């Protein structure tokens, strides 16, 4: 049977399931206050370790620096959410036993914090024992309908609603770059040459050039014409940098849950007889 010292050094280590898959970081070890045996490992699971989950150490063993338990990772992730306040109540422990398919012995299931803080489990609670020790000299006794004899007072309890938050993944966003084709139209000025015929009269200045050829002949003159055409070229230009960032937005949600509380009424025996 594994003893407390076998798992004491496991705090801060890694808890793995029976297949070797990582479950989370071990935050603490809870022991049975009556036997001193390790009962539960408190492990941080969820996104960024946002959830604390209790895992039975029954059948667990050390695997190097890790602790291997006999349960699947998915079963641990679905375990009931319980506040790690240093001790497990009998009701909380019963819920854990049911979840992991273990038998719950109400007479010997007390579990407390690894350093011995607190004790739970069993019908005879510390609170009831304290009441009896303090009032043991009184003659009045009561009888619990579940069986045990009590003192001259009964304790009224009620459930309190504790509301917290847990982070969960709601979706993913990604940047994706793709190519589209669009038509771009631009107007470009172009130039072209056209023929213009100029006529000038014969003057003393050009009379020599005009009479340099034969009197009557056939002749051709040729002029080369030019015109501009649009020339298209493309180049890649970086325009901007795009990245994703996250903003935290705070909303308010209303939660509603039924809580139970005990009420105490007096039952007058004389009036009952009447």
mmCIF file of C-alpha atoms in Angstrom, residues 74-248:
data_model
loop_
_atom_site.group_PDB
_atom_site.id
_atom_site.type_symbol
_atom_site.label_atom_id
_atom_site.label_comp_id
_atom_site.label_asym_id
_atom_site.label_seq_id
_atom_site.Cartn_x
_atom_site.Cartn_y
_atom_site.Cartn_z
ATOM 1 C CA UNK A 74 -11.366 12.401 -20.269
ATOM 2 C CA UNK A 75 -12.879 10.927 -17.095
ATOM 3 C CA UNK A 76 -10.725 13.202 -14.941
ATOM 4 C CA UNK A 77 -11.652 16.281 -17.000
ATOM 5 C CA UNK A 78 -15.382 15.503 -16.435
ATOM 6 C CA UNK A 79 -15.037 15.097 -12.642
ATOM 7 C CA UNK A 80 -17.246 17.285 -10.416
ATOM 8 C CA UNK A 81 -15.852 20.747 -9.769
ATOM 9 C CA UNK A 82 -15.044 21.138 -6.048
ATOM 10 C CA UNK A 83 -13.436 24.068 -4.238
ATOM 11 C CA UNK A 84 -10.009 23.147 -2.869
ATOM 12 C CA UNK A 85 -10.562 24.545 0.642
ATOM 13 C CA UNK A 86 -8.332 22.136 2.546
ATOM 14 C CA UNK A 87 -10.864 19.351 3.155
ATOM 15 C CA UNK A 88 -13.501 17.314 1.378
ATOM 16 C CA UNK A 89 -16.976 17.056 2.832
ATOM 17 C CA UNK A 90 -18.730 13.708 2.928
ATOM 18 C CA UNK A 91 -21.154 14.859 0.236
ATOM 19 C CA UNK A 92 -18.313 16.027 -2.014
ATOM 20 C CA UNK A 93 -16.410 12.802 -1.521
ATOM 21 C CA UNK A 94 -19.489 10.707 -2.273
ATOM 22 C CA UNK A 95 -19.923 12.577 -5.562
ATOM 23 C CA UNK A 96 -16.291 11.906 -6.476
ATOM 24 C CA UNK A 97 -16.602 8.222 -5.580
ATOM 25 C CA UNK A 98 -19.667 7.897 -7.806
ATOM 26 C CA UNK A 99 -17.934 9.639 -10.689
ATOM 27 C CA UNK A 100 -14.907 7.345 -10.572
ATOM 28 C CA UNK A 101 -16.984 4.195 -9.976
ATOM 29 C CA UNK A 102 -15.625 3.543 -6.471
ATOM 30 C CA UNK A 103 -17.464 2.145 -3.432
ATOM 31 C CA UNK A 104 -18.071 4.713 -0.716
ATOM 32 C CA UNK A 105 -17.791 3.497 2.882
ATOM 33 C CA UNK A 106 -19.500 6.131 4.995
ATOM 34 C CA UNK A 107 -17.789 4.856 8.126
ATOM 35 C CA UNK A 108 -14.198 5.372 6.991
ATOM 36 C CA UNK A 109 -13.910 7.910 4.246
ATOM 37 C CA UNK A 110 -12.496 10.901 6.098
ATOM 38 C CA UNK A 111 -10.098 12.902 3.990
ATOM 39 C CA UNK A 112 -8.209 16.024 4.964
ATOM 40 C CA UNK A 113 -5.507 18.286 3.639
ATOM 41 C CA UNK A 114 -2.051 16.811 3.319
ATOM 42 C CA UNK A 115 -0.814 18.860 6.275
ATOM 43 C CA UNK A 116 -3.593 17.549 8.499
ATOM 44 C CA UNK A 117 -5.908 20.575 8.287
ATOM 45 C CA UNK A 118 -9.587 19.613 8.614
ATOM 46 C CA UNK A 119 -11.408 16.308 8.684
ATOM 47 C CA UNK A 120 -14.594 15.159 6.955
ATOM 48 C CA UNK A 121 -16.639 12.061 6.352
ATOM 49 C CA UNK A 122 -18.507 9.686 8.662
ATOM 50 C CA UNK A 123 -21.797 10.259 10.396
ATOM 51 C CA UNK A 124 -20.174 11.434 13.609
ATOM 52 C CA UNK A 125 -18.771 14.820 12.544
ATOM 53 C CA UNK A 126 -16.348 16.976 14.553
ATOM 54 C CA UNK A 127 -19.028 19.573 15.068
ATOM 55 C CA UNK A 128 -21.411 17.056 16.641
ATOM 56 C CA UNK A 129 -18.661 15.627 18.822
ATOM 57 C CA UNK A 130 -17.745 19.130 20.040
ATOM 58 C CA UNK A 131 -21.355 19.870 20.913
ATOM 59 C CA UNK A 132 -21.631 16.667 22.951
ATOM 60 C CA UNK A 133 -18.356 17.241 24.779
ATOM 61 C CA UNK A 134 -19.377 20.776 25.641
ATOM 62 C CA UNK A 135 -22.899 19.893 26.785
ATOM 63 C CA UNK A 136 -22.300 16.388 28.122
ATOM 64 C CA UNK A 137 -23.529 17.330 31.564
ATOM 65 C CA UNK A 138 -27.041 18.082 30.307
ATOM 66 C CA UNK A 139 -29.791 15.550 30.810
ATOM 67 C CA UNK A 140 -31.705 16.287 27.603
ATOM 68 C CA UNK A 141 -30.829 14.036 24.675
ATOM 69 C CA UNK A 142 -32.139 13.820 21.172
ATOM 70 C CA UNK A 143 -32.455 11.047 18.667
ATOM 71 C CA UNK A 144 -31.563 11.611 15.028
ATOM 72 C CA UNK A 145 -34.058 9.942 12.701
ATOM 73 C CA UNK A 146 -31.086 8.400 10.915
ATOM 74 C CA UNK A 147 -30.127 6.513 14.092
ATOM 75 C CA UNK A 148 -27.531 8.133 16.379
ATOM 76 C CA UNK A 149 -28.317 9.672 19.748
ATOM 77 C CA UNK A 150 -27.540 13.393 19.910
ATOM 78 C CA UNK A 151 -27.333 16.065 22.599
ATOM 79 C CA UNK A 152 -29.919 18.640 23.602
ATOM 80 C CA UNK A 153 -29.483 20.822 20.529
ATOM 81 C CA UNK A 154 -29.654 20.361 16.804
ATOM 82 C CA UNK A 155 -27.618 22.191 14.207
ATOM 83 C CA UNK A 156 -29.382 24.026 11.406
ATOM 84 C CA UNK A 157 -27.431 24.233 8.150
ATOM 85 C CA UNK A 158 -28.096 25.682 4.764
ATOM 86 C CA UNK A 159 -26.416 25.658 1.412
ATOM 87 C CA UNK A 160 -24.680 28.773 0.131
ATOM 88 C CA UNK A 161 -24.270 29.492 -3.545
ATOM 89 C CA UNK A 162 -20.671 29.931 -4.643
ATOM 90 C CA UNK A 163 -20.247 31.363 -8.109
ATOM 91 C CA UNK A 164 -16.932 31.533 -9.903
ATOM 92 C CA UNK A 165 -15.697 31.586 -13.454
ATOM 93 C CA UNK A 166 -13.842 29.093 -15.612
ATOM 94 C CA UNK A 167 -12.205 29.787 -18.928
ATOM 95 C CA UNK A 168 -13.219 27.661 -21.895
ATOM 96 C CA UNK A 169 -12.513 27.771 -25.595
ATOM 97 C CA UNK A 170 -15.344 29.403 -27.550
ATOM 98 C CA UNK A 171 -13.841 29.521 -31.015
ATOM 99 C CA UNK A 172 -10.816 30.329 -33.076
ATOM 100 C CA UNK A 173 -9.961 33.167 -35.444
ATOM 101 C CA UNK A 174 -7.296 33.081 -38.121
ATOM 102 C CA UNK A 175 -5.856 35.361 -40.774
ATOM 103 C CA UNK A 176 -5.905 33.999 -44.311
ATOM 104 C CA UNK A 177 -4.315 35.657 -47.333
ATOM 105 C CA UNK A 178 -5.627 34.922 -50.823
ATOM 106 C CA UNK A 179 -5.266 36.442 -54.313
ATOM 107 C CA UNK A 180 -8.026 38.224 -56.211
ATOM 108 C CA UNK A 181 -7.854 39.758 -59.688
ATOM 109 C CA UNK A 182 -9.360 43.122 -60.504
ATOM 110 C CA UNK A 183 -9.312 45.247 -63.640
ATOM 111 C CA UNK A 184 -7.538 48.608 -63.396
ATOM 112 C CA UNK A 185 -8.161 51.290 -66.049
ATOM 113 C CA UNK A 186 -5.826 54.258 -66.493
ATOM 114 C CA UNK A 187 -5.682 56.971 -69.174
ATOM 115 C CA UNK A 188 -2.228 57.569 -70.685
ATOM 116 C CA UNK A 189 -1.457 60.438 -73.140
ATOM 117 C CA UNK A 190 0.230 59.197 -76.349
ATOM 118 C CA UNK A 191 1.704 61.164 -79.253
ATOM 119 C CA UNK A 192 1.695 60.426 -82.992
ATOM 120 C CA UNK A 193 3.032 62.176 -86.079
ATOM 121 C CA UNK A 194 0.788 63.310 -88.929
ATOM 122 C CA UNK A 195 1.712 64.689 -92.362
ATOM 123 C CA UNK A 196 1.137 68.355 -92.970
ATOM 124 C CA UNK A 197 1.562 69.719 -96.481
ATOM 125 C CA UNK A 198 3.061 73.206 -96.677
ATOM 126 C CA UNK A 199 2.981 75.306 -99.862
ATOM 127 C CA UNK A 200 5.208 78.346 -100.393
ATOM 128 C CA UNK A 201 5.428 80.715 -103.357
ATOM 129 C CA UNK A 202 8.565 81.050 -105.495
ATOM 130 C CA UNK A 203 10.653 83.894 -104.243
ATOM 131 C CA UNK A 204 14.138 85.155 -104.888
ATOM 132 C CA UNK A 205 15.261 83.193 -101.814
ATOM 133 C CA UNK A 206 14.129 79.769 -103.111
ATOM 134 C CA UNK A 207 14.229 80.347 -106.849
ATOM 135 C CA UNK A 208 17.581 78.575 -107.169
ATOM 136 C CA UNK A 209 16.346 75.420 -105.387
ATOM 137 C CA UNK A 210 13.159 75.416 -107.400
ATOM 138 C CA UNK A 211 15.002 75.444 -110.732
ATOM 139 C CA UNK A 212 17.737 72.919 -109.844
ATOM 140 C CA UNK A 213 15.880 69.973 -111.355
ATOM 141 C CA UNK A 214 14.556 69.190 -114.797
ATOM 142 C CA UNK A 215 11.848 71.341 -116.172
ATOM 143 C CA UNK A 216 9.222 68.600 -116.315
ATOM 144 C CA UNK A 217 9.664 65.285 -114.380
ATOM 145 C CA UNK A 218 8.116 62.812 -111.974
ATOM 146 C CA UNK A 219 9.402 62.715 -108.410
ATOM 147 C CA UNK A 220 8.549 61.182 -104.984
ATOM 148 C CA UNK A 221 9.373 62.373 -101.450
ATOM 149 C CA UNK A 222 8.942 60.110 -98.376
ATOM 150 C CA UNK A 223 8.585 61.036 -94.676
ATOM 151 C CA UNK A 224 8.640 58.448 -91.807
ATOM 152 C CA UNK A 225 5.820 58.897 -89.284
ATOM 153 C CA UNK A 226 6.022 57.823 -85.555
ATOM 154 C CA UNK A 227 3.351 57.172 -82.948
ATOM 155 C CA UNK A 228 3.566 56.310 -79.209
ATOM 156 C CA UNK A 229 1.876 53.177 -77.832
ATOM 157 C CA UNK A 230 1.040 52.430 -74.159
ATOM 158 C CA UNK A 231 3.520 50.057 -72.526
ATOM 159 C CA UNK A 232 2.218 48.142 -69.467
ATOM 160 C CA UNK A 233 4.475 46.783 -66.715
ATOM 161 C CA UNK A 234 3.586 45.395 -63.249
ATOM 162 C CA UNK A 235 5.582 45.351 -60.017
ATOM 163 C CA UNK A 236 4.795 44.100 -56.506
ATOM 164 C CA UNK A 237 4.587 46.755 -53.783
ATOM 165 C CA UNK A 238 4.120 46.041 -50.031
ATOM 166 C CA UNK A 239 1.108 48.031 -48.826
ATOM 167 C CA UNK A 240 0.491 47.162 -45.127
ATOM 168 C CA UNK A 241 1.110 44.738 -42.257
ATOM 169 C CA UNK A 242 -1.886 42.920 -40.750
ATOM 170 C CA UNK A 243 -1.855 40.995 -37.462
ATOM 171 C CA UNK A 244 -4.393 39.694 -34.921
ATOM 172 C CA UNK A 245 -4.659 40.709 -31.282
ATOM 173 C CA UNK A 246 -7.179 39.939 -28.542
ATOM 174 C CA UNK A 247 -9.251 42.297 -26.396
ATOM 175 C CA UNK A 248 -10.956 41.219 -23.181
#
